[in-house]
Coordinates of C-alpha atoms in Angstrom, one line a residue:
Chain A
X17 CA 40.1 33.6 71.8
X18 CA 38.9 33.8 68.2
X19 CA 42.2 32.7 66.6
X20 CA 42.9 36.1 65.2
X21 CA 45.9 37.7 66.9
X22 CA 47.0 41.3 66.7
X23 CA 50.2 42.8 67.8
X24 CA 50.9 45.1 69.6
X25 CA 47.8 45.4 71.8
X26 CA 48.7 49.0 72.7
X27 CA 50.9 51.5 71.0
X28 CA 51.7 55.0 72.2
X29 CA 53.5 57.3 69.8
X30 CA 54.3 60.9 69.2
X31 CA 52.8 62.9 66.4
X32 CA 54.7 62.5 63.2
X33 CA 56.1 59.1 63.9
X34 CA 55.4 56.0 61.8
X35 CA 53.7 52.9 63.3
X36 CA 53.1 49.4 62.0
X37 CA 50.5 46.9 63.3
X38 CA 50.4 43.2 62.5
X39 CA 47.5 40.8 62.2
X40 CA 47.7 37.0 62.0
X41 CA 44.4 35.6 60.8
X42 CA 43.0 32.1 61.2
X43 CA 45.2 30.1 59.0
X44 CA 42.7 28.8 56.4
X45 CA 40.9 32.1 56.1
X46 CA 41.3 33.8 52.7
X47 CA 39.8 37.1 53.5
X48 CA 41.3 39.7 55.9
X49 CA 39.8 43.0 56.9
X50 CA 41.0 46.1 58.7
X51 CA 38.6 48.3 60.6
X52 CA 39.1 51.4 62.8
X53 CA 37.0 52.2 65.9
X54 CA 36.9 55.4 67.8
X55 CA 35.5 55.7 71.3
X56 CA 31.7 55.3 71.4
X57 CA 31.4 54.5 67.7
X58 CA 31.0 51.3 65.8
X59 CA 33.9 50.0 63.8
X60 CA 34.5 51.5 60.3
X61 CA 35.8 49.6 57.4
X62 CA 39.3 50.5 56.1
X63 CA 40.4 47.8 53.6
X64 CA 40.3 44.1 52.8
X65 CA 42.4 41.4 51.2
X66 CA 41.5 38.2 49.4
X67 CA 44.6 36.1 49.7
X68 CA 47.4 38.6 48.9
X69 CA 45.3 40.9 46.7
X70 CA 44.0 44.2 48.3
X71 CA 40.5 44.4 46.7
X72 CA 39.0 47.6 48.3
X73 CA 40.1 50.6 50.3
X74 CA 37.8 53.0 52.1
X75 CA 38.0 56.7 51.6
X76 CA 39.0 56.8 55.3
X77 CA 42.3 55.2 54.2
X78 CA 44.4 58.3 53.4
X79 CA 47.7 58.1 51.6
X80 CA 49.5 58.0 54.9
X81 CA 48.0 54.5 55.5
X82 CA 49.2 51.4 53.7
X83 CA 48.3 47.8 54.2
X84 CA 49.9 44.6 52.9
X85 CA 49.3 40.9 53.0
X86 CA 52.5 39.7 51.2
X87 CA 51.9 35.9 51.2
X88 CA 48.2 35.8 51.8
X89 CA 48.8 35.0 55.5
X90 CA 49.5 37.8 58.0
X91 CA 48.9 41.4 57.2
X92 CA 50.5 44.7 58.3
X93 CA 48.9 48.1 58.5
X94 CA 51.3 51.1 58.5
X95 CA 50.5 54.6 59.4
X96 CA 53.1 57.2 58.4
X97 CA 53.4 60.6 60.0
X98 CA 50.8 59.9 62.6
X99 CA 48.3 62.6 63.6
X100 CA 46.3 62.9 66.8
X101 CA 43.2 62.0 64.8
X102 CA 44.6 58.6 64.1
X103 CA 44.1 57.7 67.7
X104 CA 41.7 54.7 67.7
X105 CA 41.4 51.0 68.1
X106 CA 42.5 49.2 64.9
X107 CA 40.7 45.9 64.5
X108 CA 41.5 43.0 62.2
X109 CA 39.1 40.3 61.1
X110 CA 39.3 37.3 58.9
X111 CA 36.9 34.9 57.2
X112 CA 36.5 32.2 54.7
X113 CA 34.7 34.0 51.9
X114 CA 31.3 32.5 51.0
X115 CA 28.6 34.1 48.8
X116 CA 25.9 32.7 51.1
X117 CA 27.2 33.6 54.5
X118 CA 29.5 36.1 56.2
X119 CA 31.1 35.4 59.6
X120 CA 34.1 37.5 60.4
X121 CA 36.3 36.6 63.3
X122 CA 37.8 39.7 65.0
X123 CA 41.0 40.1 66.9
X124 CA 41.3 42.0 70.2
X125 CA 42.6 45.1 68.3
X126 CA 45.5 47.4 68.6
X127 CA 44.8 50.6 70.5
X128 CA 46.8 53.5 69.1
X129 CA 47.4 56.7 71.1
X130 CA 49.1 59.6 69.3
X131 CA 50.4 62.2 71.7
Chain B
X25 CA 23.7 48.9 52.0
X26 CA 20.5 49.8 53.7
X27 CA 20.6 51.9 56.9
X28 CA 19.5 50.4 60.2
X29 CA 18.0 52.1 63.2
X30 CA 18.4 50.7 66.7
X31 CA 17.7 52.1 70.2
X32 CA 20.9 53.4 71.8
X33 CA 20.5 51.4 75.0
X34 CA 18.4 48.8 76.8
X35 CA 18.3 47.1 80.1
X36 CA 17.4 43.5 80.9
X37 CA 17.1 41.5 84.1
X38 CA 19.4 38.5 84.4
X39 CA 17.6 35.3 83.4
X40 CA 14.9 37.2 81.4
X41 CA 14.6 37.4 77.6
X42 CA 16.3 40.3 75.9
X43 CA 14.5 41.5 72.8
X44 CA 16.6 43.9 70.7
X45 CA 14.8 45.6 67.8
X46 CA 16.2 46.9 64.6
X47 CA 14.5 48.8 61.8
X48 CA 15.7 48.4 58.2
X49 CA 12.9 49.8 56.2
X50 CA 14.9 50.3 53.0
X51 CA 16.3 46.7 52.9
X52 CA 16.7 45.2 49.4
X53 CA 15.5 41.8 48.4
X54 CA 19.1 40.3 48.3
X55 CA 20.2 41.8 51.6
X56 CA 20.6 39.7 54.7
X57 CA 20.1 40.8 58.3
X58 CA 23.2 40.2 60.4
X59 CA 23.7 40.6 64.1
X60 CA 27.1 41.1 65.8
X61 CA 27.9 42.0 69.3
X62 CA 30.9 43.6 71.0
X63 CA 31.7 42.9 74.6
X64 CA 33.9 45.6 76.3
X65 CA 37.6 45.4 75.2
X66 CA 36.9 42.7 72.6
X67 CA 36.3 42.7 68.9
X68 CA 32.9 42.2 67.5
X69 CA 31.5 38.7 67.5
X70 CA 29.0 37.2 64.9
X71 CA 25.7 36.1 66.5
X72 CA 23.2 35.1 63.7
X73 CA 21.9 36.1 60.3
X74 CA 18.8 35.6 58.2
X75 CA 17.2 36.5 54.9
X76 CA 13.4 36.2 55.5
X77 CA 12.8 33.2 57.7
X78 CA 13.2 33.2 61.4
X79 CA 16.5 31.7 62.5
X80 CA 17.7 30.1 65.8
X81 CA 21.1 29.0 66.9
X82 CA 22.8 28.3 70.2
X83 CA 23.3 32.0 71.0
X84 CA 20.0 33.6 69.9
X85 CA 16.9 33.7 67.8
X86 CA 16.2 36.2 64.9
X87 CA 12.7 37.2 64.1
X88 CA 12.3 39.0 60.8
X89 CA 8.9 40.6 59.9
X90 CA 7.1 39.4 56.8
X91 CA 7.8 42.7 55.0
X92 CA 11.4 42.5 56.1
X93 CA 11.4 46.1 57.3
X94 CA 12.3 45.2 60.8
X95 CA 13.8 42.4 62.9
X96 CA 14.3 41.4 66.6
X97 CA 17.2 39.6 68.1
X98 CA 16.2 37.5 71.1
X99 CA 18.5 36.3 73.8
X100 CA 16.2 33.9 75.6
X101 CA 17.9 33.9 79.0
X102 CA 20.2 36.8 79.3
X103 CA 23.2 36.5 81.6
X104 CA 25.6 39.2 82.8
X105 CA 28.1 38.1 80.2
X106 CA 25.6 39.2 77.5
X107 CA 26.2 42.8 78.5
X108 CA 27.6 44.3 75.2
X109 CA 26.8 46.5 72.3
X110 CA 24.7 44.7 69.7
X111 CA 24.9 45.7 66.1
X112 CA 22.3 45.1 63.4
X113 CA 23.8 45.1 59.9
X114 CA 22.0 44.7 56.6
X115 CA 24.2 43.4 53.8
X116 CA 24.1 41.6 50.6
X117 CA 26.5 38.6 50.3
X118 CA 28.5 40.0 47.4
X119 CA 32.1 40.5 46.5
X120 CA 32.8 42.9 49.3
X121 CA 31.3 41.6 52.5
X122 CA 32.7 44.5 54.5
X123 CA 30.6 45.2 57.6
X124 CA 28.9 48.6 58.0
X125 CA 28.4 49.1 61.7
X126 CA 25.9 51.7 63.0
X127 CA 25.7 52.9 66.6
X128 CA 24.3 49.7 67.9
X129 CA 22.3 49.0 71.1
X130 CA 24.1 49.0 74.4
X131 CA 22.5 46.1 76.3
X132 CA 23.0 46.2 80.1
X133 CA 22.0 42.9 81.8
X134 CA 21.4 43.6 85.5
X135 CA 21.4 41.1 88.4

């Protein structure tokens, strides 16, 4: 258990539906990241927050995706009008940002299946 | 970030050392070498990192060549629980810190 929790662990939805995932980072961590991982591939960066500010978004994050971290604690990732191509594992990670060292702690992920 | 090249898979006998290579020939002077691993059904886990000196911690050792164009992660006494995908990542510690994962090396530790 890394201390990063994600909910739900699994989500099955029909194409066109909206889904929302939640990530609770380690409490003192100021950085929170979202990644997406498809079968057989390494994780791909989606977006990250420092405290409540969303500082960068990948080009992978289409306008159907939105992420929030309203009080600098937990974060949500919402996908609107899901497509079959959105099926993947969505991973959350957190860290205490340091300029000399990077150690991200990952949750177990949310596996999304879009039918 | 510089691109890394790793063999797609390797086998290792339980109890023996596992040596996982990584090429990063275009690494910049301010970029570190990081290693993460991902055990099946889990998120990636940090192992070790280094700039130019060799590093050792309780999990592994990292050997970086003098020209910094390649490195080797060493698991000194591999166990079955070390079976995982190992990712070598080159990254500057800057404002972003987002990890760029390649394909990694799938290490299978066999009894």
